[in-house]
mmCIF file with all atom_site columns, C-alpha atoms in Angstrom:
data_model
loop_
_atom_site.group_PDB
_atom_site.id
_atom_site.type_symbol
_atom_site.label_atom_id
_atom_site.label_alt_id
_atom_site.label_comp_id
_atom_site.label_asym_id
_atom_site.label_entity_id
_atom_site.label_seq_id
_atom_site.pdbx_PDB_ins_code
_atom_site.Cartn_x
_atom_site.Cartn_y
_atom_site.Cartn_z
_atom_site.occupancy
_atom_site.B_iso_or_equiv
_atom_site.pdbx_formal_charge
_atom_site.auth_seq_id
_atom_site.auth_comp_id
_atom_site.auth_asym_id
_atom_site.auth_atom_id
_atom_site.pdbx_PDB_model_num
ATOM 1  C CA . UNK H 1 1  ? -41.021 54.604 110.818 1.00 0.00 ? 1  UNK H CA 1
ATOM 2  C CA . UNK H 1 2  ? -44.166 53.326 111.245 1.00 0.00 ? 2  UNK H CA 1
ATOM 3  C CA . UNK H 1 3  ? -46.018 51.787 114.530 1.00 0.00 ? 3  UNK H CA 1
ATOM 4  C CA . UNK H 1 4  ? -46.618 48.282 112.708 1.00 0.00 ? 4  UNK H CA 1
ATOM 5  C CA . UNK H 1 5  ? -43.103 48.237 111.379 1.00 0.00 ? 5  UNK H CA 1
ATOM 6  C CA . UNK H 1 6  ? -41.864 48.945 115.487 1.00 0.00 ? 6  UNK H CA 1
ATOM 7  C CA . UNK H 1 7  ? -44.309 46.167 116.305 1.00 0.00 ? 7  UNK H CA 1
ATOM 8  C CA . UNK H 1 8  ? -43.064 43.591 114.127 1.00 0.00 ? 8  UNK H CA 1
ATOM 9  C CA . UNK H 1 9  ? -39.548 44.773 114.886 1.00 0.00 ? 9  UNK H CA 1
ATOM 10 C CA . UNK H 1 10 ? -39.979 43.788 118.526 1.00 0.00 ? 10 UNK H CA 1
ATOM 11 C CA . UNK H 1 11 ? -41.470 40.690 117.455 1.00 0.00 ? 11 UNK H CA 1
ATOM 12 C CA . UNK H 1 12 ? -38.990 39.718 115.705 1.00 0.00 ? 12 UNK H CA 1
ATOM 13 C CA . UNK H 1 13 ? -36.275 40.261 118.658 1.00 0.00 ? 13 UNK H CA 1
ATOM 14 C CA . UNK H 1 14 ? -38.436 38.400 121.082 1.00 0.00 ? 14 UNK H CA 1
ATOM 15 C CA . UNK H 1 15 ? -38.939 35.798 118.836 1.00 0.00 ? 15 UNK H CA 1
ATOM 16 C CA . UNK H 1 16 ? -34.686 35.556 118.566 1.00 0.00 ? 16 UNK H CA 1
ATOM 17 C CA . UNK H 1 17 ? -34.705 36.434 122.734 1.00 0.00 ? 17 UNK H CA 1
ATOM 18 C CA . UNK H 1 18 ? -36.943 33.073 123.452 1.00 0.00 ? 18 UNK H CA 1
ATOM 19 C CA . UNK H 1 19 ? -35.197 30.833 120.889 1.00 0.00 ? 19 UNK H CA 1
ATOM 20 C CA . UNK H 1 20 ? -31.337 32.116 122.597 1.00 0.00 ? 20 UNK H CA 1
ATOM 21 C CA . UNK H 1 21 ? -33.738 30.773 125.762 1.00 0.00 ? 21 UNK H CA 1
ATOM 22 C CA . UNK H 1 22 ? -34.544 27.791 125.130 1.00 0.00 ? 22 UNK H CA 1
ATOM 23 C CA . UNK H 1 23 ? -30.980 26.594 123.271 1.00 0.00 ? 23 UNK H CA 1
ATOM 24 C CA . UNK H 1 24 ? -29.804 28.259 126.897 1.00 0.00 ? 24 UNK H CA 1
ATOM 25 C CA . UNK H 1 25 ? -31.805 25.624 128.515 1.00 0.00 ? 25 UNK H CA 1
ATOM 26 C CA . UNK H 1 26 ? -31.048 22.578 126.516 1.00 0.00 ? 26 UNK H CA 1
ATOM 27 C CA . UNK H 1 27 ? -27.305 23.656 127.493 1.00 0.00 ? 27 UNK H CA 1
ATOM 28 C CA . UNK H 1 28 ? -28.077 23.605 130.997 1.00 0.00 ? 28 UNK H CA 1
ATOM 29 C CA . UNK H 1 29 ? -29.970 20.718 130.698 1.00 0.00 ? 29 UNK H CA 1
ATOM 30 C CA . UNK H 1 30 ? -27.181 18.408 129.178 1.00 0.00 ? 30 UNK H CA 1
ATOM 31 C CA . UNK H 1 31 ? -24.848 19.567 131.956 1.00 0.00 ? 31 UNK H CA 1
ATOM 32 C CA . UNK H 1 32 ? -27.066 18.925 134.721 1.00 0.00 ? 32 UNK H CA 1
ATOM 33 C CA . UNK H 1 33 ? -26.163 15.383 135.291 1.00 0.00 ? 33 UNK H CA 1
ATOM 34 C CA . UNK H 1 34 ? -22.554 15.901 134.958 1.00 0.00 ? 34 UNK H CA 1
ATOM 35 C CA . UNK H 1 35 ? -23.056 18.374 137.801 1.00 0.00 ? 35 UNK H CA 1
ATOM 36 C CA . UNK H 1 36 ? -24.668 16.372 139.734 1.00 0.00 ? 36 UNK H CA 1
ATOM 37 C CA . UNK H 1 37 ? -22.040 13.249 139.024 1.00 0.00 ? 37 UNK H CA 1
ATOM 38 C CA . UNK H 1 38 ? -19.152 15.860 139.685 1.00 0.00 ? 38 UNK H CA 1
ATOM 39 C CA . UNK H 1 39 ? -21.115 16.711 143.333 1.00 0.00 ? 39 UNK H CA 1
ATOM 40 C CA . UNK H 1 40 ? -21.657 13.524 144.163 1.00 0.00 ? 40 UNK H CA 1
ATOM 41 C CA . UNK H 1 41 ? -18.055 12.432 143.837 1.00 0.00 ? 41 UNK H CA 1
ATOM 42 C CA . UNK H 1 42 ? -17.359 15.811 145.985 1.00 0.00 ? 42 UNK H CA 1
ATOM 43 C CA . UNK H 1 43 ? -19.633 14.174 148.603 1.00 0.00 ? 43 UNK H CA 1
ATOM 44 C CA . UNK H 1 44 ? -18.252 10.552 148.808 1.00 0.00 ? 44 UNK H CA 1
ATOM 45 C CA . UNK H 1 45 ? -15.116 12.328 148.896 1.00 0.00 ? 45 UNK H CA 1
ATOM 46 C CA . UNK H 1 46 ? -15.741 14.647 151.831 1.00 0.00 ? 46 UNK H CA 1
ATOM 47 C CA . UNK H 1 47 ? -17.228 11.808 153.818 1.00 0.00 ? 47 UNK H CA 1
ATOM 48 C CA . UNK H 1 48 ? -14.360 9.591  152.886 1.00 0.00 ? 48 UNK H CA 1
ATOM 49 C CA . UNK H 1 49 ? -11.740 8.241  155.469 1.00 0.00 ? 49 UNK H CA 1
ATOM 50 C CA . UNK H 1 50 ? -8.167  9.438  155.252 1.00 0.00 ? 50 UNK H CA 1
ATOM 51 C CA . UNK H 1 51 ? -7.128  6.310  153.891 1.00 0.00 ? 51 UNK H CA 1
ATOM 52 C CA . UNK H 1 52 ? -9.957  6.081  151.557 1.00 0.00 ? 52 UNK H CA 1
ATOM 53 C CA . UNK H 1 53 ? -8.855  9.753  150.408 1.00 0.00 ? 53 UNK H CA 1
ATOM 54 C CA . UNK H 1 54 ? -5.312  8.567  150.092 1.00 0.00 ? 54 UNK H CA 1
ATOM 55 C CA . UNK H 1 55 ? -6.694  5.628  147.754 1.00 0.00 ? 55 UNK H CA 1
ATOM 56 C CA . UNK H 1 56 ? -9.111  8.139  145.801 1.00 0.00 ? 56 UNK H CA 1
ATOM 57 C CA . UNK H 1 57 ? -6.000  10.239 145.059 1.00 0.00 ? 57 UNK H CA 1
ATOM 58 C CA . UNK H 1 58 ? -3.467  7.527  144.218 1.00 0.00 ? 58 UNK H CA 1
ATOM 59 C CA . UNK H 1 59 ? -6.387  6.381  141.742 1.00 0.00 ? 59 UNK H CA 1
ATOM 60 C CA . UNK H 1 60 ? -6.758  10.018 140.276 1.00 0.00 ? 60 UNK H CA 1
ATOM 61 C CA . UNK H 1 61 ? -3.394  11.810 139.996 1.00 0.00 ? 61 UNK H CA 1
ATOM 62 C CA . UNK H 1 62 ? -0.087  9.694  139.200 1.00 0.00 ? 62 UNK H CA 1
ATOM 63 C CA . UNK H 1 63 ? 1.890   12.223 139.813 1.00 0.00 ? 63 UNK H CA 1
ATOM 64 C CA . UNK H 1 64 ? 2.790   15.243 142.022 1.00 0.00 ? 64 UNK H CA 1
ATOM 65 C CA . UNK H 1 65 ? 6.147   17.439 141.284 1.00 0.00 ? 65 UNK H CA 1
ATOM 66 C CA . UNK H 1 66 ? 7.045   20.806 143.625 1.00 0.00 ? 66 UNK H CA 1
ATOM 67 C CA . UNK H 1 67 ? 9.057   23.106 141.803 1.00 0.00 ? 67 UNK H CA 1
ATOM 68 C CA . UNK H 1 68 ? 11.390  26.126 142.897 1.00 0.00 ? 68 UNK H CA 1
ATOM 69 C CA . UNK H 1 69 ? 8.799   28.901 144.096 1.00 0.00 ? 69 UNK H CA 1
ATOM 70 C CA . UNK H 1 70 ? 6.442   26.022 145.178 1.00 0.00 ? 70 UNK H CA 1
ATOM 71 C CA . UNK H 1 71 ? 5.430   25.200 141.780 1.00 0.00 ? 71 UNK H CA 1
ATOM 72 C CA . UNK H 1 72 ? 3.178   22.550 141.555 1.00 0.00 ? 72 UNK H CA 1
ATOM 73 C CA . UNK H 1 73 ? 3.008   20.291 138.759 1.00 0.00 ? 73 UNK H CA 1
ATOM 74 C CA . UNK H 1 74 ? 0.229   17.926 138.949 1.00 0.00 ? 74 UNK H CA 1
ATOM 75 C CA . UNK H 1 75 ? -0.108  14.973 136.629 1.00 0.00 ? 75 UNK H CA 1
ATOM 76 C CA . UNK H 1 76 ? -3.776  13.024 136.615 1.00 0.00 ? 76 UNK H CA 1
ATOM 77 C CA . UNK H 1 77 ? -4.056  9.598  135.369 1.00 0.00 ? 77 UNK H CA 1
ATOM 78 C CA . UNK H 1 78 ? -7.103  9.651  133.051 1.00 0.00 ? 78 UNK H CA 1
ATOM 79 C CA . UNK H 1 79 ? -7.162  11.527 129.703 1.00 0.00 ? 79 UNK H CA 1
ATOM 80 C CA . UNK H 1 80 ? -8.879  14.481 129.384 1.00 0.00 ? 80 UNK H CA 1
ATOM 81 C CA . UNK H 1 81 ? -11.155 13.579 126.947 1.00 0.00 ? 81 UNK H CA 1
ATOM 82 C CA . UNK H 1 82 ? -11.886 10.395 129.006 1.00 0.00 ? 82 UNK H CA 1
ATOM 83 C CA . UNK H 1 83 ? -12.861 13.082 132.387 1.00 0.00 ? 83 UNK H CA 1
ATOM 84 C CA . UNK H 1 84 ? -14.766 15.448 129.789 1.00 0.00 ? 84 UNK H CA 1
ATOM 85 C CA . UNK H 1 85 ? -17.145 12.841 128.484 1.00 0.00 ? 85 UNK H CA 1
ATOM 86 C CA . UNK H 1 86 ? -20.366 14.171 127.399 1.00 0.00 ? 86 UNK H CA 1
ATOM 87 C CA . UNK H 1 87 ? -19.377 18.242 127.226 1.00 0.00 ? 87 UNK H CA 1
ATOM 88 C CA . UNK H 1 88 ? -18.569 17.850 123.477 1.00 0.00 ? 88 UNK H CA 1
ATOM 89 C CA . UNK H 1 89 ? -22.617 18.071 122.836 1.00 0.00 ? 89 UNK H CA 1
ATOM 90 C CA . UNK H 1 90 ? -22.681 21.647 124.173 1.00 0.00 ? 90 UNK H CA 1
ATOM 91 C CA . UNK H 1 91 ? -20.734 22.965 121.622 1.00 0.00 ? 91 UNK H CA 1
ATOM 92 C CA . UNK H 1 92 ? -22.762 21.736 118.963 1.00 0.00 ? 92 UNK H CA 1
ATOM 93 C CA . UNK H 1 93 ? -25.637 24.113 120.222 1.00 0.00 ? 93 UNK H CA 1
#
């Protein structure tokens, strides 16, 4: 094996190392406001009176079933697709 053959060889792999990079950071990129949207609700929510908290849930979940064990079954009023807007485009990466 030669030197120039190891060179280009390298090359090549940090050529495929920086381009895995940068689709990395047009991933985190996309999610970034959805984070921040997600955190922000988090916040209104901590600072939230109990009765506001009590109207934030009644808007969210419609439902709330305890099972035997303590099972919780949860059931949320929006869709999921209608909560996950926006995260389809990072699988298209």
């Amino acid at each position: 094996m030669s030197l120039l053959w190891q060179i280009t060889a390298i090359n090549q792999q940090l050529e495929k190392i920086g381009h895995e990079m940068e689709q990395m950071k047009a991933s985190m990129e996309k999610v970034r406001p959805m984070y921040d949207m997600f955190k922000g609700w988090a916040e209104e929510f901590r600072m939230a009176t109990i009765e506001q908290k009590k109207m934030i849930i009644s808007q969210v979940i419609s439902r709330i079933e305890i099972g035997k064990g303590y099972k919780i079954n949860i059931t949320l009023n929006m869709e999921y697709e209608q909560f996950c807007v926006g995260w389809n485009g990072l699988n298209n990466l």
